[in-house]
CSV table of C-alpha atoms in Angstrom, one decimal:
chain,number,residue,atom,x,y,z
A,1,MET,CA,-13.4,-44.3,-110.9
A,2,SER,CA,-13.2,-43.9,-114.6
A,3,ALA,CA,-10.3,-42.2,-116.4
A,4,THR,CA,-12.6,-39.4,-117.4
A,5,GLY,CA,-13.5,-38.8,-113.8
A,6,SER,CA,-9.9,-38.7,-112.8
A,7,ALA,CA,-9.1,-36.2,-115.6
A,8,ALA,CA,-12.0,-34.0,-114.5
A,9,ASP,CA,-10.9,-34.2,-110.9
A,10,THR,CA,-7.3,-33.2,-112.0
A,11,LYS,CA,-8.6,-30.3,-114.0
A,12,LYS,CA,-10.8,-29.2,-111.2
A,13,ASN,CA,-8.0,-29.5,-108.6
A,14,THR,CA,-5.2,-27.9,-110.6
A,15,GLY,CA,-7.3,-25.5,-112.7
A,16,ARG,CA,-5.3,-26.7,-115.8
A,17,ASN,CA,-5.8,-29.4,-118.3
A,18,GLU,CA,-2.2,-30.2,-119.3
A,19,THR,CA,-0.2,-33.3,-119.8
A,20,GLU,CA,2.9,-34.0,-117.7
A,21,GLU,CA,5.1,-32.7,-120.5
A,22,GLU,CA,3.1,-29.5,-120.9
A,23,ARG,CA,3.2,-28.9,-117.1
A,24,ALA,CA,7.0,-29.5,-117.2
A,25,ASP,CA,7.3,-27.0,-120.1
A,26,ARG,CA,5.2,-24.4,-118.2
A,27,LYS,CA,7.1,-24.9,-115.0
A,28,TRP,CA,10.4,-24.7,-116.8
A,29,SER,CA,9.5,-21.4,-118.4
A,30,GLU,CA,8.3,-20.0,-115.0
A,31,LEU,CA,11.5,-21.2,-113.3
A,32,ILE,CA,13.8,-19.7,-115.9
A,33,GLN,CA,12.1,-16.3,-115.5
A,34,GLU,CA,12.6,-16.5,-111.7
A,35,VAL,CA,16.2,-17.6,-112.1
A,36,ARG,CA,16.9,-14.6,-114.5
A,37,VAL,CA,15.9,-12.2,-111.7
A,38,ALA,CA,18.0,-13.9,-109.1
A,39,GLN,CA,21.0,-14.4,-111.4
A,40,THR,CA,21.1,-10.7,-112.2
A,41,GLY,CA,21.2,-9.8,-108.5
A,42,VAL,CA,23.8,-12.3,-107.6
A,43,GLN,CA,26.1,-11.5,-110.5
A,44,ILE,CA,26.0,-7.8,-109.8
A,45,LEU,CA,26.7,-8.4,-106.1
A,46,PHE,CA,29.5,-11.0,-106.9
A,47,GLY,CA,31.1,-8.6,-109.5
A,48,PHE,CA,31.2,-5.9,-106.9
A,49,LEU,CA,32.7,-8.2,-104.3
A,50,LEU,CA,35.4,-9.2,-106.7
A,51,THR,CA,36.6,-5.6,-107.1
A,52,VAL,CA,36.9,-4.9,-103.3
A,53,VAL,CA,40.1,-6.7,-102.8
A,54,PHE,CA,41.8,-4.5,-105.4
A,55,THR,CA,40.9,-1.2,-103.6
A,56,PRO,CA,43.4,0.6,-101.4
A,57,LYS,CA,41.1,0.4,-98.4
A,58,TYR,CA,41.2,-3.4,-98.5
A,59,THR,CA,44.7,-3.5,-97.0
A,60,ASP,CA,43.5,-1.3,-94.1
A,61,LEU,CA,40.7,-3.7,-93.1
A,62,ALA,CA,40.9,-5.6,-89.8
A,63,ASP,CA,41.5,-9.3,-90.0
A,64,THR,CA,37.9,-10.0,-89.0
A,65,ASP,CA,36.6,-7.8,-91.8
A,66,LYS,CA,39.0,-9.6,-94.3
A,67,ALA,CA,37.6,-12.9,-93.1
A,68,ILE,CA,34.0,-11.7,-93.5
A,69,TYR,CA,35.0,-10.6,-97.0
A,70,ILE,CA,36.5,-13.9,-98.0
A,71,VAL,CA,33.5,-15.8,-96.7
A,72,THR,CA,31.2,-13.4,-98.6
A,73,VAL,CA,33.1,-13.9,-101.9
A,74,VAL,CA,33.0,-17.7,-101.4
A,75,LEU,CA,29.2,-17.6,-100.7
A,76,GLY,CA,28.7,-15.3,-103.7
A,77,ALA,CA,30.6,-17.8,-105.9
A,78,CYS,CA,28.5,-20.7,-104.6
A,79,ALA,CA,25.2,-18.7,-105.1
A,80,THR,CA,26.3,-17.9,-108.6
A,81,GLY,CA,27.0,-21.6,-109.4
A,82,ALA,CA,23.7,-22.7,-108.0
A,83,LEU,CA,21.7,-20.1,-109.8
A,84,ILE,CA,23.4,-20.8,-113.1
A,85,GLY,CA,23.1,-24.5,-112.6
A,86,PRO,CA,19.6,-24.8,-114.0
A,87,VAL,CA,20.8,-23.5,-117.3
A,88,SER,CA,23.6,-26.1,-117.5
A,89,LEU,CA,21.2,-28.8,-116.4
A,90,HIS,CA,18.8,-27.9,-119.1
A,91,ARG,CA,21.6,-27.9,-121.8
A,92,LEU,CA,22.9,-31.3,-120.7
A,93,VAL,CA,19.6,-33.1,-120.5
A,94,ALA,CA,17.7,-31.4,-123.4
A,95,GLY,CA,16.1,-33.9,-125.7
A,96,ARG,CA,16.5,-36.8,-123.2
A,97,ARG,CA,12.8,-36.8,-122.2
A,98,VAL,CA,13.5,-36.0,-118.6
A,99,LYS,CA,12.1,-32.5,-118.4
A,100,PRO,CA,9.8,-33.2,-115.4
A,101,GLN,CA,12.9,-34.5,-113.4
A,102,ALA,CA,15.1,-31.6,-114.8
A,103,VAL,CA,12.5,-29.1,-113.6
A,104,GLU,CA,12.5,-30.6,-110.2
A,105,TRP,CA,16.3,-30.6,-109.9
A,106,ALA,CA,16.5,-27.1,-111.4
A,107,SER,CA,14.0,-25.9,-108.8
A,108,ARG,CA,16.1,-27.4,-106.0
A,109,LEU,CA,19.2,-25.7,-107.4
A,110,THR,CA,17.3,-22.4,-107.5
A,111,PHE,CA,16.2,-22.8,-103.9
A,112,VAL,CA,19.8,-23.5,-102.8
A,113,GLY,CA,20.9,-20.5,-104.8
A,114,LEU,CA,18.4,-18.3,-103.1
A,115,VAL,CA,19.5,-19.4,-99.7
A,116,LEU,CA,23.2,-18.8,-100.7
A,117,LEU,CA,22.2,-15.4,-102.0
A,118,LEU,CA,20.6,-14.6,-98.7
A,119,THR,CA,23.7,-15.6,-96.8
A,120,THR,CA,25.9,-13.6,-99.3
A,121,MET,CA,23.8,-10.5,-98.9
A,122,THR,CA,23.9,-10.9,-95.2
A,123,ALA,CA,27.6,-11.2,-95.1
A,124,ALA,CA,28.1,-8.3,-97.5
A,125,LEU,CA,25.8,-6.1,-95.5
A,126,LEU,CA,27.6,-7.0,-92.3
A,127,LEU,CA,31.0,-6.2,-93.9
A,128,ILE,CA,29.8,-2.9,-95.4
A,129,LEU,CA,28.1,-1.7,-92.3
A,130,ARG,CA,31.1,-2.7,-90.1
A,131,VAL,CA,33.5,-0.7,-92.3
A,132,ALA,CA,31.2,2.2,-92.9
A,133,THR,CA,30.1,2.8,-89.3
A,134,HIS,CA,32.2,0.8,-86.8
A,135,ASN,CA,28.9,0.9,-84.7
A,136,ALA,CA,27.9,-1.7,-82.1
A,137,TYR,CA,24.4,-1.7,-83.6
A,138,VAL,CA,25.5,-3.2,-86.9
A,139,PRO,CA,24.7,-6.8,-85.8
A,140,TYR,CA,21.2,-5.7,-84.9
A,141,LEU,CA,20.7,-3.8,-88.2
A,142,VAL,CA,21.9,-6.8,-90.1
A,143,THR,CA,19.6,-9.1,-88.1
A,144,GLY,CA,16.7,-6.8,-88.9
A,145,VAL,CA,17.4,-6.9,-92.6
A,146,VAL,CA,17.8,-10.7,-92.6
A,147,ALA,CA,14.5,-11.0,-90.8
A,148,TRP,CA,12.9,-8.8,-93.5
A,149,TYR,CA,14.5,-11.0,-96.2
A,150,LEU,CA,13.2,-14.2,-94.5
A,151,VAL,CA,9.7,-12.7,-94.3
A,152,CYS,CA,9.7,-11.6,-98.0
A,153,TRP,CA,11.4,-14.6,-99.4
A,154,PHE,CA,10.1,-17.5,-97.3
A,155,VAL,CA,7.5,-16.7,-94.7
A,156,VAL,CA,5.0,-14.9,-97.0
A,157,PRO,CA,5.3,-17.5,-99.8
A,158,LEU,CA,4.9,-20.4,-97.3
A,159,LEU,CA,1.9,-18.7,-95.7
A,160,ILE,CA,0.2,-18.2,-99.1
A,161,ARG,CA,1.1,-21.8,-100.0
A,162,ARG,CA,-0.4,-23.1,-96.8
A,163,ARG,CA,-3.5,-21.0,-96.9
A,164,HIS,CA,-4.3,-21.5,-100.6
A,165,THR,CA,-3.2,-25.0,-101.3
A,166,THR,CA,-5.9,-27.7,-101.3
A,167,LYS,CA,-5.1,-30.9,-99.7
């Protein structure tokens, strides 16, 4: 098959006529927009979590709730690191002609950050509902919310990807 035929096939399959560098630039811009949304959420949550230990109510928490709090803070710190990672990655490799690889690694960091954000939000919700209600239904409520997150964040995108991706 000729080079022209390959380019036409690529254009037909992808819907875009862009070089590898142009594709990397586009993907980088899209990724950074996504990261901004996730970063804002994790930073607000993490900031809130950092203040809890300094409230008078913290000393009254049961040991289990204190353990949940510590795990939540550590998860929030890890999520923050993963979601800020793409910015540092870009800064350290800018101008080195590795943008396609940087986009791939930044995407991986972002995915890890989203998973860590999910676990942080789960732990925070568990802690808040345990302290607020002392109700035996808390684990079921948290499980329901986590299921909703999983549907919104992973199941729907994967279904769309599966249904609308050509092989």
